[in-house]
mmCIF file of C-alpha atoms in Angstrom:
data_model
loop_
_atom_site.group_PDB
_atom_site.id
_atom_site.type_symbol
_atom_site.label_atom_id
_atom_site.label_comp_id
_atom_site.label_asym_id
_atom_site.label_seq_id
_atom_site.Cartn_x
_atom_site.Cartn_y
_atom_site.Cartn_z
ATOM 1 C CA MET A 232 -69.276 14.316 -5.092
ATOM 2 C CA VAL A 233 -71.588 15.227 -7.941
ATOM 3 C CA SER A 234 -70.761 12.174 -9.939
ATOM 4 C CA GLY A 235 -71.504 9.818 -6.698
ATOM 5 C CA PHE A 236 -74.744 11.525 -6.211
ATOM 6 C CA ALA A 237 -75.535 11.242 -9.931
ATOM 7 C CA TRP A 238 -75.101 7.594 -9.625
ATOM 8 C CA LEU A 239 -77.490 7.361 -6.686
ATOM 9 C CA LEU A 240 -80.079 9.365 -8.344
ATOM 10 C CA VAL A 241 -79.822 7.297 -11.722
ATOM 11 C CA PHE A 242 -80.363 4.173 -9.808
ATOM 12 C CA GLN A 243 -83.449 5.646 -8.022
ATOM 13 C CA LEU A 244 -84.695 6.765 -11.414
ATOM 14 C CA ALA A 245 -84.238 3.163 -12.710
ATOM 15 C CA GLY A 246 -86.038 1.814 -9.804
ATOM 16 C CA GLU A 247 -88.971 4.030 -10.246
ATOM 17 C CA VAL A 248 -89.206 3.357 -14.058
ATOM 18 C CA MET A 249 -89.234 -0.399 -13.412
ATOM 19 C CA VAL A 250 -91.702 -0.116 -10.603
ATOM 20 C CA ARG A 251 -94.195 2.113 -12.531
ATOM 21 C CA GLY A 252 -93.563 -0.044 -15.847
ATOM 22 C CA LEU A 253 -94.156 -3.406 -14.224
ATOM 23 C CA GLN A 254 -96.583 -2.291 -11.696
ATOM 24 C CA LEU A 255 -94.567 -3.731 -8.840
ATOM 25 C CA PRO A 256 -95.832 -3.401 -5.292
ATOM 26 C CA VAL A 257 -92.437 -2.006 -3.955
ATOM 27 C CA PRO A 258 -91.133 1.624 -3.643
ATOM 28 C CA GLY A 259 -89.107 2.757 -6.604
ATOM 29 C CA PRO A 260 -85.999 3.861 -4.500
ATOM 30 C CA VAL A 261 -85.835 0.540 -2.877
ATOM 31 C CA LEU A 262 -85.785 -1.413 -6.084
ATOM 32 C CA GLY A 263 -83.125 1.074 -7.266
ATOM 33 C CA MET A 264 -80.884 0.636 -4.365
ATOM 34 C CA LEU A 265 -81.357 -3.070 -4.927
ATOM 35 C CA LEU A 266 -80.231 -2.846 -8.399
ATOM 36 C CA LEU A 267 -77.212 -0.625 -7.138
ATOM 37 C CA LEU A 268 -76.344 -3.278 -4.729
ATOM 38 C CA LEU A 269 -76.066 -5.848 -7.384
ATOM 39 C CA VAL A 270 -74.072 -3.382 -9.647
ATOM 40 C CA LEU A 271 -71.602 -2.942 -6.434
ATOM 41 C CA ILE A 272 -71.507 -6.588 -5.928
ATOM 42 C CA TRP A 273 -70.658 -7.320 -9.600
ATOM 43 C CA ARG A 274 -68.142 -4.513 -9.796
ATOM 44 C CA GLY A 275 -66.445 -5.356 -6.438
ATOM 45 C CA GLY A 276 -67.378 -2.435 -4.400
ATOM 46 C CA PRO A 277 -68.154 1.174 -4.733
ATOM 47 C CA SER A 278 -65.858 3.763 -6.326
ATOM 48 C CA ASP A 279 -64.092 6.526 -4.207
ATOM 49 C CA ASN A 280 -66.660 8.999 -5.418
ATOM 50 C CA LEU A 281 -69.652 6.885 -4.380
ATOM 51 C CA ARG A 282 -68.163 6.138 -1.109
ATOM 52 C CA ASN A 283 -67.511 9.690 -0.196
ATOM 53 C CA THR A 284 -71.047 10.899 -1.423
ATOM 54 C CA SER A 285 -72.837 8.054 0.538
ATOM 55 C CA GLN A 286 -70.726 8.798 3.812
ATOM 56 C CA GLY A 287 -71.606 12.664 3.490
ATOM 57 C CA LEU A 288 -75.254 11.754 2.988
ATOM 58 C CA LEU A 289 -75.095 9.311 6.098
ATOM 59 C CA GLY A 290 -73.498 12.020 8.040
ATOM 60 C CA HIS A 291 -76.827 14.060 7.507
ATOM 61 C CA LEU A 292 -79.155 11.460 7.774
ATOM 62 C CA SER A 293 -80.946 13.097 10.735
ATOM 63 C CA LEU A 294 -82.182 15.724 8.352
ATOM 64 C CA LEU A 295 -84.375 13.145 6.714
ATOM 65 C CA PHE A 296 -86.430 12.824 9.733
ATOM 66 C CA VAL A 297 -87.576 16.506 9.874
ATOM 67 C CA PRO A 298 -90.296 16.093 7.388
ATOM 68 C CA ALA A 299 -91.619 13.127 9.197
ATOM 69 C CA GLY A 300 -91.657 15.144 12.369
ATOM 70 C CA VAL A 301 -93.250 18.017 10.853
ATOM 71 C CA GLY A 302 -95.938 15.543 9.485
ATOM 72 C CA ILE A 303 -96.668 14.222 12.999
ATOM 73 C CA MET A 304 -97.080 17.737 14.029
ATOM 74 C CA VAL A 305 -99.504 18.794 11.281
ATOM 75 C CA HIS A 306 -101.468 15.626 11.383
ATOM 76 C CA GLY A 307 -101.590 15.013 15.114
ATOM 77 C CA HIS A 308 -105.472 15.157 15.250
ATOM 78 C CA ARG A 309 -105.359 12.039 12.727
ATOM 79 C CA ILE A 310 -102.907 9.942 14.725
ATOM 80 C CA ALA A 311 -105.106 10.799 17.937
ATOM 81 C CA ASP A 312 -108.255 9.348 15.948
ATOM 82 C CA GLU A 313 -106.425 6.190 14.598
ATOM 83 C CA TRP A 314 -104.062 5.562 17.472
ATOM 84 C CA LEU A 315 -105.163 2.017 18.083
ATOM 85 C CA ALA A 316 -104.511 0.957 14.209
ATOM 86 C CA LEU A 317 -101.116 2.667 14.386
ATOM 87 C CA VAL A 318 -100.234 0.770 17.580
ATOM 88 C CA VAL A 319 -101.232 -2.573 16.133
ATOM 89 C CA ALA A 320 -99.446 -1.865 12.902
ATOM 90 C CA LEU A 321 -96.170 -0.789 14.898
ATOM 91 C CA VAL A 322 -96.181 -3.700 17.170
ATOM 92 C CA PHE A 323 -96.929 -6.083 14.416
ATOM 93 C CA SER A 324 -94.258 -5.038 12.130
ATOM 94 C CA THR A 325 -91.767 -4.891 14.756
ATOM 95 C CA VAL A 326 -92.335 -8.433 15.880
ATOM 96 C CA LEU A 327 -92.296 -9.259 12.187
ATOM 97 C CA ALA A 328 -88.934 -7.507 11.786
ATOM 98 C CA LEU A 329 -87.427 -9.250 14.792
ATOM 99 C CA ALA A 330 -88.541 -12.779 13.589
ATOM 100 C CA VAL A 331 -87.260 -12.129 10.172
ATOM 101 C CA THR A 332 -83.904 -10.771 11.673
ATOM 102 C CA VAL A 333 -83.616 -14.223 13.845
ATOM 103 C CA LEU A 334 -84.208 -16.318 10.845
ATOM 104 C CA VAL A 335 -81.809 -14.548 8.715
ATOM 105 C CA MET A 336 -79.202 -14.698 11.425
ATOM 106 C CA ARG A 337 -79.774 -18.501 12.163
ATOM 107 C CA ALA A 338 -79.488 -19.101 8.432
ATOM 108 C CA CYS A 339 -76.275 -17.108 8.205
ATOM 109 C CA ARG A 340 -75.046 -18.826 11.191
ATOM 110 C CA GLY A 341 -75.756 -22.171 9.970
ATOM 111 C CA ARG A 342 -73.843 -21.555 6.769
ATOM 112 C CA SER A 343 -70.677 -20.415 8.722
ATOM 113 C CA SER A 344 -68.201 -23.055 9.895
ATOM 114 C CA PRO A 345 -68.846 -24.063 13.588
ATOM 115 C CA THR A 346 -66.454 -22.476 16.007
ATOM 116 C CA THR A 347 -65.673 -23.620 19.532
ATOM 117 C CA SER A 348 -64.985 -21.507 22.337
ATOM 118 C CA SER A 349 -61.900 -21.891 24.433
ATOM 119 C CA ALA A 350 -63.764 -23.295 27.226
ATOM 120 C CA GLU A 351 -64.880 -26.254 25.146
ATOM 121 C CA GLU A 352 -61.164 -26.955 23.736
ATOM 122 C CA ARG A 353 -59.871 -27.561 27.323
ATOM 123 C CA PRO A 354 -59.969 -31.357 28.526
#
């Protein structure tokens, strides 16, 4: 598990270094995970160590929401002061995410071979 965790941290560090060095407007861990994805595609998938480590981390994913919940409790007065901007940002980002998802799904569906349902095949 240690070697799998080390791989994740190495790619996170690589993403941070690239973001800071190139002054990119993306979070370092996001770029690091993109690099990891490219390496995994190139290698043909994750190793057993990386697979087991990632499954273990996913099993405890809910723990990562604890700091966010604490932040909401600590900064409740700021949320109350800026609720309108937060609501607008949440609604806009949700609509944007849904629109992008629809466009990606349409693009993926357009690339796949068309399938006919059993009702269409009957004379």
